[in-house]
PDB file of C-alpha atoms and ligand atoms in Angstrom:
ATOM      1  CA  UNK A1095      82.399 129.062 114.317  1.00 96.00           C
ATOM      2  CA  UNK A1096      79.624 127.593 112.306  1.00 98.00           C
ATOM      3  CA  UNK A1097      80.289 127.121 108.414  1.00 98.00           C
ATOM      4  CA  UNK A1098      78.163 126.084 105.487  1.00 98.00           C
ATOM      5  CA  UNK A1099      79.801 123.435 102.948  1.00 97.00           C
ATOM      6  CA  UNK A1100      77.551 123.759  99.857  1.00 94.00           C
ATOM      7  CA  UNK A1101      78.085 121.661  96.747  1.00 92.00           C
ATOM      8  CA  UNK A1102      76.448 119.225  94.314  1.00 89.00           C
ATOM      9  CA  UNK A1103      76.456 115.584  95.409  1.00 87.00           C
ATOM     10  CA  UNK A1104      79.885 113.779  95.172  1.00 87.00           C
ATOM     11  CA  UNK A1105      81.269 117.638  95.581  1.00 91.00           C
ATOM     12  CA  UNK A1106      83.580 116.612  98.765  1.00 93.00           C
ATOM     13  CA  UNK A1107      81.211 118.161 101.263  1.00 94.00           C
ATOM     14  CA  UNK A1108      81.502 114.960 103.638  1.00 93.00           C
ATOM     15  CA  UNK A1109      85.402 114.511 103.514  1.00 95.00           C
ATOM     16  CA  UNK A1110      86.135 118.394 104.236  1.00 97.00           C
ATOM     17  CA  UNK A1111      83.235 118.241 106.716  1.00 96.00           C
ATOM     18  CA  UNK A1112      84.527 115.902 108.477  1.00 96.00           C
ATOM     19  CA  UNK A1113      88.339 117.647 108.620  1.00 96.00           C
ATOM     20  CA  UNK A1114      87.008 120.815 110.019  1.00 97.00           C
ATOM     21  CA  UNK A1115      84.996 118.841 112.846  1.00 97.00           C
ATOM     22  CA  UNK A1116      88.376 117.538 114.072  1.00 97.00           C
ATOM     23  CA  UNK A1117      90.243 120.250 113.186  1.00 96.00           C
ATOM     24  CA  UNK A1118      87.504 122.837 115.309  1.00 97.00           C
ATOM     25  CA  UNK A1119      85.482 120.369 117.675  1.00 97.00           C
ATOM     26  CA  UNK A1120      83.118 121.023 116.080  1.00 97.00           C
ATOM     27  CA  UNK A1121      79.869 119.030 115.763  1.00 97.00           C
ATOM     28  CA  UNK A1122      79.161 118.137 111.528  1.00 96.00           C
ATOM     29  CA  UNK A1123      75.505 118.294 110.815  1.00 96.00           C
ATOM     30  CA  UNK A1124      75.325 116.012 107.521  1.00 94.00           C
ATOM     31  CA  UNK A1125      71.138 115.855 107.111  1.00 95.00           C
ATOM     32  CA  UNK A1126      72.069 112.950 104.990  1.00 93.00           C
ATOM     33  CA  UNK A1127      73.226 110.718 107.581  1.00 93.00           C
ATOM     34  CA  UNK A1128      70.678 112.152 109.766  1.00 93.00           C
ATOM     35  CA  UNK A1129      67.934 110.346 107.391  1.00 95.00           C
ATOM     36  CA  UNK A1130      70.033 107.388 107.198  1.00 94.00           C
ATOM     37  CA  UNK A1131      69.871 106.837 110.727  1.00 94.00           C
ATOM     38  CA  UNK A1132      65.743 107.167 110.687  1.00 92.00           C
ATOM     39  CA  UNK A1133      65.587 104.653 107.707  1.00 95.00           C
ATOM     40  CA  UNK A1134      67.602 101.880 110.009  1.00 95.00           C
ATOM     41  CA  UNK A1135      65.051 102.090 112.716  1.00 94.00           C
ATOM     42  CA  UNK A1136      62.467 101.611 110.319  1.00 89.00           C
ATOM     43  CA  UNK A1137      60.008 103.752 111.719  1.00 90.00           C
ATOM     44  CA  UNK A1138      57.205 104.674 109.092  1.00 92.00           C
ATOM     45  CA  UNK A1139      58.853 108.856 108.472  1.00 92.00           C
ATOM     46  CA  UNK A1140      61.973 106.178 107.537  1.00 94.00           C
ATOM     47  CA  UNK A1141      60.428 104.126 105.151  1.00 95.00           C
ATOM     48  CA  UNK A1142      59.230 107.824 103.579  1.00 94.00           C
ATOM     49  CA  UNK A1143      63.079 109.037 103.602  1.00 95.00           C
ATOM     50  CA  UNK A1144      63.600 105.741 101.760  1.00 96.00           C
ATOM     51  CA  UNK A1145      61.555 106.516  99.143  1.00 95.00           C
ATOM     52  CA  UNK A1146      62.434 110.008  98.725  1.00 95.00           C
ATOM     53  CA  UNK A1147      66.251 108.969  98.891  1.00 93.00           C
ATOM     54  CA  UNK A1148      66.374 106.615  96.299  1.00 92.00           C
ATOM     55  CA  UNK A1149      64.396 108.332  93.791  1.00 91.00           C
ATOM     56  CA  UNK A1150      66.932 110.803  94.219  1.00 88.00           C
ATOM     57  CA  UNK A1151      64.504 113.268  95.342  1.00 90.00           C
ATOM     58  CA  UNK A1152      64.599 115.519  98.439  1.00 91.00           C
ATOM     59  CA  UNK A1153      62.781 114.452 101.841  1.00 96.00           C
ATOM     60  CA  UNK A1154      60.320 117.006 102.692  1.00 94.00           C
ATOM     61  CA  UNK A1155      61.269 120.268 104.228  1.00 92.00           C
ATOM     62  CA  UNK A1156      59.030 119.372 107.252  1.00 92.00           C
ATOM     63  CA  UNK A1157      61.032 116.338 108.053  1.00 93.00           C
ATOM     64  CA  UNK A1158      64.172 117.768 107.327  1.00 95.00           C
ATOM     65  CA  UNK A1159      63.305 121.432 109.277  1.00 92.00           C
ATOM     66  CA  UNK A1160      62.250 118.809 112.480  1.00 90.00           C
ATOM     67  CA  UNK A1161      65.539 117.322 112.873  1.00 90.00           C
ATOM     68  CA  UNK A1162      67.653 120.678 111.832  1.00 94.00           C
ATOM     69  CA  UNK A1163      65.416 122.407 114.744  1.00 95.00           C
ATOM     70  CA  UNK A1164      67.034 120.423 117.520  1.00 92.00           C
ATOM     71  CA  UNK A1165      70.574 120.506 116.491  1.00 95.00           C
ATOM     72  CA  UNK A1166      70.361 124.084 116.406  1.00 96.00           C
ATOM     73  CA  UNK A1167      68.900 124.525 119.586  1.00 95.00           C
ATOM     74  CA  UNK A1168      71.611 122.257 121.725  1.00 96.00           C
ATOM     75  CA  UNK A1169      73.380 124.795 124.092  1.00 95.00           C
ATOM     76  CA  UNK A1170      76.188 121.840 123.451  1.00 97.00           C
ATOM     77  CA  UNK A1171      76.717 122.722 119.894  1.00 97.00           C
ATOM     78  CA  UNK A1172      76.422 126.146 120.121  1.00 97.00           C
ATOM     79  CA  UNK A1173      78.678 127.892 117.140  1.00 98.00           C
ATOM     80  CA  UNK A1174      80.118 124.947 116.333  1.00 98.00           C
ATOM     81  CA  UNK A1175      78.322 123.593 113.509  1.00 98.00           C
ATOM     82  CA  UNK A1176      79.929 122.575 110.186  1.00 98.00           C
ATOM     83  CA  UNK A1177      76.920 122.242 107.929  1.00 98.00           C
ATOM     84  CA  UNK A1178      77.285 119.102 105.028  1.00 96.00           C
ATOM     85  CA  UNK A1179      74.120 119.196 103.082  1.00 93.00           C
ATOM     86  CA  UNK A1180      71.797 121.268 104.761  1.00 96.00           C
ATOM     87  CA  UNK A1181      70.314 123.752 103.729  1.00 96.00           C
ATOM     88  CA  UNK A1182      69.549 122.472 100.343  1.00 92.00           C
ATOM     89  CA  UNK A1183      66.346 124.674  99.093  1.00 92.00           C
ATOM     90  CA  UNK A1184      65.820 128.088  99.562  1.00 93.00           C
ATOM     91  CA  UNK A1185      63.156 127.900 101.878  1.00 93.00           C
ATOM     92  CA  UNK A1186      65.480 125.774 104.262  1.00 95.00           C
ATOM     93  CA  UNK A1187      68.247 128.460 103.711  1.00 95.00           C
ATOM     94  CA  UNK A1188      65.742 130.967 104.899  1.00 95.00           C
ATOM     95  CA  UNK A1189      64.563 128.761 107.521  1.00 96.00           C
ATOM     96  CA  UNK A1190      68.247 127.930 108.786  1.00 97.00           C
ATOM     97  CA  UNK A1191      69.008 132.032 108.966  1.00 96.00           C
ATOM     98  CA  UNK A1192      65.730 132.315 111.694  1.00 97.00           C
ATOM     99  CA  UNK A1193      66.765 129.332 113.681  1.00 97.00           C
ATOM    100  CA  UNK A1194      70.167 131.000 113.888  1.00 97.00           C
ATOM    101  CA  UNK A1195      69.120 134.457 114.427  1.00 97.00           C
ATOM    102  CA  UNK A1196      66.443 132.810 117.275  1.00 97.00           C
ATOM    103  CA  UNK A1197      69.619 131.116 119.006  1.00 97.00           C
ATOM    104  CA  UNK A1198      71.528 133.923 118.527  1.00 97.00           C
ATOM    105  CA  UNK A1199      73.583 132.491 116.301  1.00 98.00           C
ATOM    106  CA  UNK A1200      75.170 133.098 112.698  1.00 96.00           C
ATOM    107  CA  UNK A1201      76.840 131.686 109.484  1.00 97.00           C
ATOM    108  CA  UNK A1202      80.689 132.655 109.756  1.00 97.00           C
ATOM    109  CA  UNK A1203      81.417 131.052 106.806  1.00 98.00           C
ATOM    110  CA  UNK A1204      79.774 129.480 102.827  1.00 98.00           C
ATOM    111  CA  UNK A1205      82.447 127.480 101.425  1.00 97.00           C
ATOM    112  CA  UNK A1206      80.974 126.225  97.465  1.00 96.00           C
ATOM    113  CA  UNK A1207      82.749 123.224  96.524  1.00 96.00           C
ATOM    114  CA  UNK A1208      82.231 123.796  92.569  1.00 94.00           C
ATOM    115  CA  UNK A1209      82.125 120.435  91.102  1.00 92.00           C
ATOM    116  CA  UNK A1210      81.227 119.813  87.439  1.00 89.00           C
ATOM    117  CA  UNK A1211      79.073 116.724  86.568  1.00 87.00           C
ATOM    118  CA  UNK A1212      81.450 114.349  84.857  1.00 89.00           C
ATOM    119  CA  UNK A1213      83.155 114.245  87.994  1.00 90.00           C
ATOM    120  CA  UNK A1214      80.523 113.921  89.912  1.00 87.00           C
ATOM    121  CA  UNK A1215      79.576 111.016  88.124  1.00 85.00           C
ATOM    122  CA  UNK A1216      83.213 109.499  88.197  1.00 86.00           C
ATOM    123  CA  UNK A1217      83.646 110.299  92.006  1.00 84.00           C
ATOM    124  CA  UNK A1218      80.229 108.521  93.151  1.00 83.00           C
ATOM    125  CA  UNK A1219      80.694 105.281  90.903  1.00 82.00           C
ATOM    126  CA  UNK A1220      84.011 105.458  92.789  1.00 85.00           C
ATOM    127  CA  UNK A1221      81.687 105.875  96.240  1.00 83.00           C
ATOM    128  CA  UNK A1222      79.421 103.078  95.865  1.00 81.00           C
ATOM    129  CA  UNK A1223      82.229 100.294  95.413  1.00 82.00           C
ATOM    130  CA  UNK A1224      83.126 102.231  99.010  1.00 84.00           C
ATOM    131  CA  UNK A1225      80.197 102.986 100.711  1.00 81.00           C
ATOM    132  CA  UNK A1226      77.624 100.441  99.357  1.00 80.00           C
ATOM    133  CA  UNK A1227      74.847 103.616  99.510  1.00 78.00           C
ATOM    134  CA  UNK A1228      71.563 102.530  97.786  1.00 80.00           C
ATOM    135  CA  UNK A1229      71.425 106.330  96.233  1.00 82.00           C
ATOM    136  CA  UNK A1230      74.296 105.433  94.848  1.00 80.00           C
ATOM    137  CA  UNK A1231      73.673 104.024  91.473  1.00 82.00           C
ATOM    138  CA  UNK A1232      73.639 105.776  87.926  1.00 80.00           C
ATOM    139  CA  UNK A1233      70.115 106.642  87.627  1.00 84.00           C
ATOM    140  CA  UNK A1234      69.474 108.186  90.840  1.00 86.00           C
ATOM    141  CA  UNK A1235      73.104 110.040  90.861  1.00 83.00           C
ATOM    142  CA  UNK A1236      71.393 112.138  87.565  1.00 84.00           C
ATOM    143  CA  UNK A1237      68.409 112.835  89.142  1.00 87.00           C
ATOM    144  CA  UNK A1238      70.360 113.730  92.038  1.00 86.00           C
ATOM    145  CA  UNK A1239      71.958 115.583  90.341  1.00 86.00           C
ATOM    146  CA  UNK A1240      69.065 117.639  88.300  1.00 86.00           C
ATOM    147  CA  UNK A1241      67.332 118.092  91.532  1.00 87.00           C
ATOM    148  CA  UNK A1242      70.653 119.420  93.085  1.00 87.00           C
ATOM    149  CA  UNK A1243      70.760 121.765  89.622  1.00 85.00           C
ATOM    150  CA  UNK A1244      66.913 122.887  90.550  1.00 87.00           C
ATOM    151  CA  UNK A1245      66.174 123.129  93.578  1.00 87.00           C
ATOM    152  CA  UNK A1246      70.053 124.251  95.632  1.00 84.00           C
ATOM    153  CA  UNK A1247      70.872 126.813  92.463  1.00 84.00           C
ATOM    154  CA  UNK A1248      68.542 129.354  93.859  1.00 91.00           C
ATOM    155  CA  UNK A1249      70.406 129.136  97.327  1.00 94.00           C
ATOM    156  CA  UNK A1250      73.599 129.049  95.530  1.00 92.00           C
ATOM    157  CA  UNK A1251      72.219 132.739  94.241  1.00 93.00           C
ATOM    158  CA  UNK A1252      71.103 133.753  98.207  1.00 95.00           C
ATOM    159  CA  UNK A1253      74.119 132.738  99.630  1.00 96.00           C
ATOM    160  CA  UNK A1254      76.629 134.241  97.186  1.00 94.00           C
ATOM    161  CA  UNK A1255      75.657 137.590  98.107  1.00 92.00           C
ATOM    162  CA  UNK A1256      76.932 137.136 101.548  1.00 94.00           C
ATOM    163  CA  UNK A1257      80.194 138.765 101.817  1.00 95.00           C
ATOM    164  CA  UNK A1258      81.331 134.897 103.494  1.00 96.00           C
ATOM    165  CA  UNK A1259      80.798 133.426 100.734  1.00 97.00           C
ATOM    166  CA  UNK A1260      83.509 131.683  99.375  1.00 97.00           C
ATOM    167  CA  UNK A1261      83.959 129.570  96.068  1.00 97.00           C
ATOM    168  CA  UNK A1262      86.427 127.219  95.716  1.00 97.00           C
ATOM    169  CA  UNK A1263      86.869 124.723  92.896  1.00 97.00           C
ATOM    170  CA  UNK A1264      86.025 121.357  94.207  1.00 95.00           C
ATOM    171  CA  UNK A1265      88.192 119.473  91.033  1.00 94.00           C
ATOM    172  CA  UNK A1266      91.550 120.324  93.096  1.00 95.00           C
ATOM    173  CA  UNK A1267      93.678 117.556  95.161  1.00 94.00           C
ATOM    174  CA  UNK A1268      91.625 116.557  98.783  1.00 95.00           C
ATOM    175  CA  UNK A1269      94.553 118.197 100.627  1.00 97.00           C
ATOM    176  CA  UNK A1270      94.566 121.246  98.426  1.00 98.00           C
ATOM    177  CA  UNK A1271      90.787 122.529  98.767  1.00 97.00           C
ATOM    178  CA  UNK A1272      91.673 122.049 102.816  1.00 97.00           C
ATOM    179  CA  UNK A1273      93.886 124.257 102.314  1.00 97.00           C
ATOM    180  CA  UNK A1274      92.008 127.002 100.668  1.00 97.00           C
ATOM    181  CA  UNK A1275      89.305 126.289 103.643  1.00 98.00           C
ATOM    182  CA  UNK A1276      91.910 126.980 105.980  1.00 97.00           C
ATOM    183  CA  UNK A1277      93.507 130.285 104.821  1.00 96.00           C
ATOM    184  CA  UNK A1278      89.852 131.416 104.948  1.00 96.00           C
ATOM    185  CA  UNK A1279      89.035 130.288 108.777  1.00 94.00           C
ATOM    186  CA  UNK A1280      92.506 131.091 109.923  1.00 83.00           C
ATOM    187  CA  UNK A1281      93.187 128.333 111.649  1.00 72.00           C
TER     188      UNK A1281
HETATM  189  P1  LIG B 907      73.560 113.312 100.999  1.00 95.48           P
HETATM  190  O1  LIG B 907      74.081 112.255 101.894  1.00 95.48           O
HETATM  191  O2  LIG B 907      73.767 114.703 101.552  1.00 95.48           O
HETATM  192  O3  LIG B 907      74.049 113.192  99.583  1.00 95.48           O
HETATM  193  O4  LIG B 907      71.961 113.138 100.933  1.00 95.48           O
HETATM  194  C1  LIG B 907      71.387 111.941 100.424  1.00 95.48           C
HETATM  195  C2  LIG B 907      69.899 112.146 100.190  1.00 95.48           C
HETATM  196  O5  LIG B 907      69.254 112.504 101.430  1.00 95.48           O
HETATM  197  C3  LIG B 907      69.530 113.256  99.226  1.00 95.48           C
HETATM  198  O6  LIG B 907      69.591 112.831  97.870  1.00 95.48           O
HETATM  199  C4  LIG B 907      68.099 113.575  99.694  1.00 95.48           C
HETATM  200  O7  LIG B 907      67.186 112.576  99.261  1.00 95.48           O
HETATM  201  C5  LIG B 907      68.212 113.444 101.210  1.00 95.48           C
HETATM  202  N1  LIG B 907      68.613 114.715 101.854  1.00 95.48           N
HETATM  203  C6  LIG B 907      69.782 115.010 102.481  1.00 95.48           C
HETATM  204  N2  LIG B 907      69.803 116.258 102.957  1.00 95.48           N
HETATM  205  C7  LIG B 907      68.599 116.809 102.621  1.00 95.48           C
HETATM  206  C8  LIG B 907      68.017 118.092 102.798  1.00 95.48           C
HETATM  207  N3  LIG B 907      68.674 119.088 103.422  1.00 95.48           N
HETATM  208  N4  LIG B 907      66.767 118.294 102.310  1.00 95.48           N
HETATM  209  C9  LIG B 907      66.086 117.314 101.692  1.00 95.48           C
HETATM  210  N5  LIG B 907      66.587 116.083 101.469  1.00 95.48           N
HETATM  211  C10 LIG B 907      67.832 115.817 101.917  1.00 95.48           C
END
C-alpha cells in the first residue's frame, strides 16, 4: 500500500509516518531527512540544500525529483511507500503520479493532516528544544510556513479530488488521528 501524508510543517506527518512504517513494513520516504543526510556529507548539492533549508525555502525540484526517482524505482519498496513530505509542489505531485504509473504503481491513500498555524508555531518551538533542527527557529518556521501556504495549496486542490483523499484534523490527540488513519487503511 503506498499512502501520501500531506500537511503543513509541524502537521504530525513524521510521527504518523513513522507508525504506519511499523505498523505496514513499509519503507517512509521523508524527502526531508533525505536532504539532511546530503547536507552531513557535505558534498557541494548539500551545502545548496543548506541554504535552501534554512531560508525556509524549498530545494529545487531537480534535486528533490533525483532522489524521489530511485526510491520509486527499488523493486524492494515496491507498494510500500508511506510518503512524509513529498510531493510538496504541484509539479512534483504530477511528477510523483508518472513515476508511479511508469512502475506500475499507485497512491492508495492522501491522508491531510489539517493543522492551523498557531499550532504549528507552538508544536515546532516545542521540536527544536527536541530535535535541535537548524530550520527550526521562528523566522524560518513563518516562511516555512508561507511557502507551505504557496506553493503545497495548489496540490492540496489536485489531490482532494481524488476519491482517496482523506482530511483529518491534525489538532486531535497523537493516538486519536492514528486512529482515524487506521479505520481508513483497515488494518
Ligand atoms: P521537512 O523535514 O519535511 O519539514 O523538510 C525540511 C525542509 O527540507 C523544507 O523546509 C525544504 O527546505 C526541504 N524539503 C523537504 N522536502 C522537500 C520537497 N519535497 N521539495 C522541496 N524541498 C523540500
Amino acid at each position: 500500500m503506498n499512502i501520501i501524508l500531506f500537511g503543513p510543517p509541524g502537521a504530525g506527518k513524521g510521527t504518523q509516518s513513522k507508525y504506519l512504517v511499523n505498523k505496514l513494513n513499509n519503507f517512509q520516504v521523508s524527502t526531508g531527512d533525505i536532504l539532511r543526510e546530503e547536507i552531513k556529507k557535505n558534498s557541494i548539492i548539500g551545502q545548496q540544500i543548506k541554504k535552501n533549508m534554512n531560508e525556509g525555502k524549498f530545494v529545487s525540484d531537480e534535486i528533490v525529483n533525483e532522489l524521489i526517482e530511485k526510491i520509486i524505482n527499488d523493486t524492494q519498496k515496491k507498494d510500500k511507500l508511506i510518503f512524509d513530505g513529498y510531493p510538496r509542489s504541484l509539479s512534483q505531485a504530477k511528477y510523483l503520479d508518472l513515476l508511479l504509473d511508469k512502475s506500475g504503481q499507485k497512491i492508495d491513500h492522501i491522508f491531510f493532516l489539517n493543522v492551523n498555524k498557531d499550532i504549528i508555531i507552538e508544536r515546532i518551538e516545542k521540536r527544536k528544544i527536541l530535535e535541535n533542527r537548524a530550520d527550526d527557529n521562528t523566522e524560518t518556521i513563518l516562511k516555512r510556513y508561507d511557502t507551505y501556504m504557496e506553493t503545497t495549496r495548489p496540490v492540496l486542490e489536485f489531490y482532494s479530488q481524488n476519491p482517496n483523499f482523506h482530511e483529518i484534523n491534525g489538532t486531535q490527540e497523537i493516538d486519536q488521528i492514528t486512529k482515524e488513519i487506521e479505520a481508513f487503511i483497515n488494518v
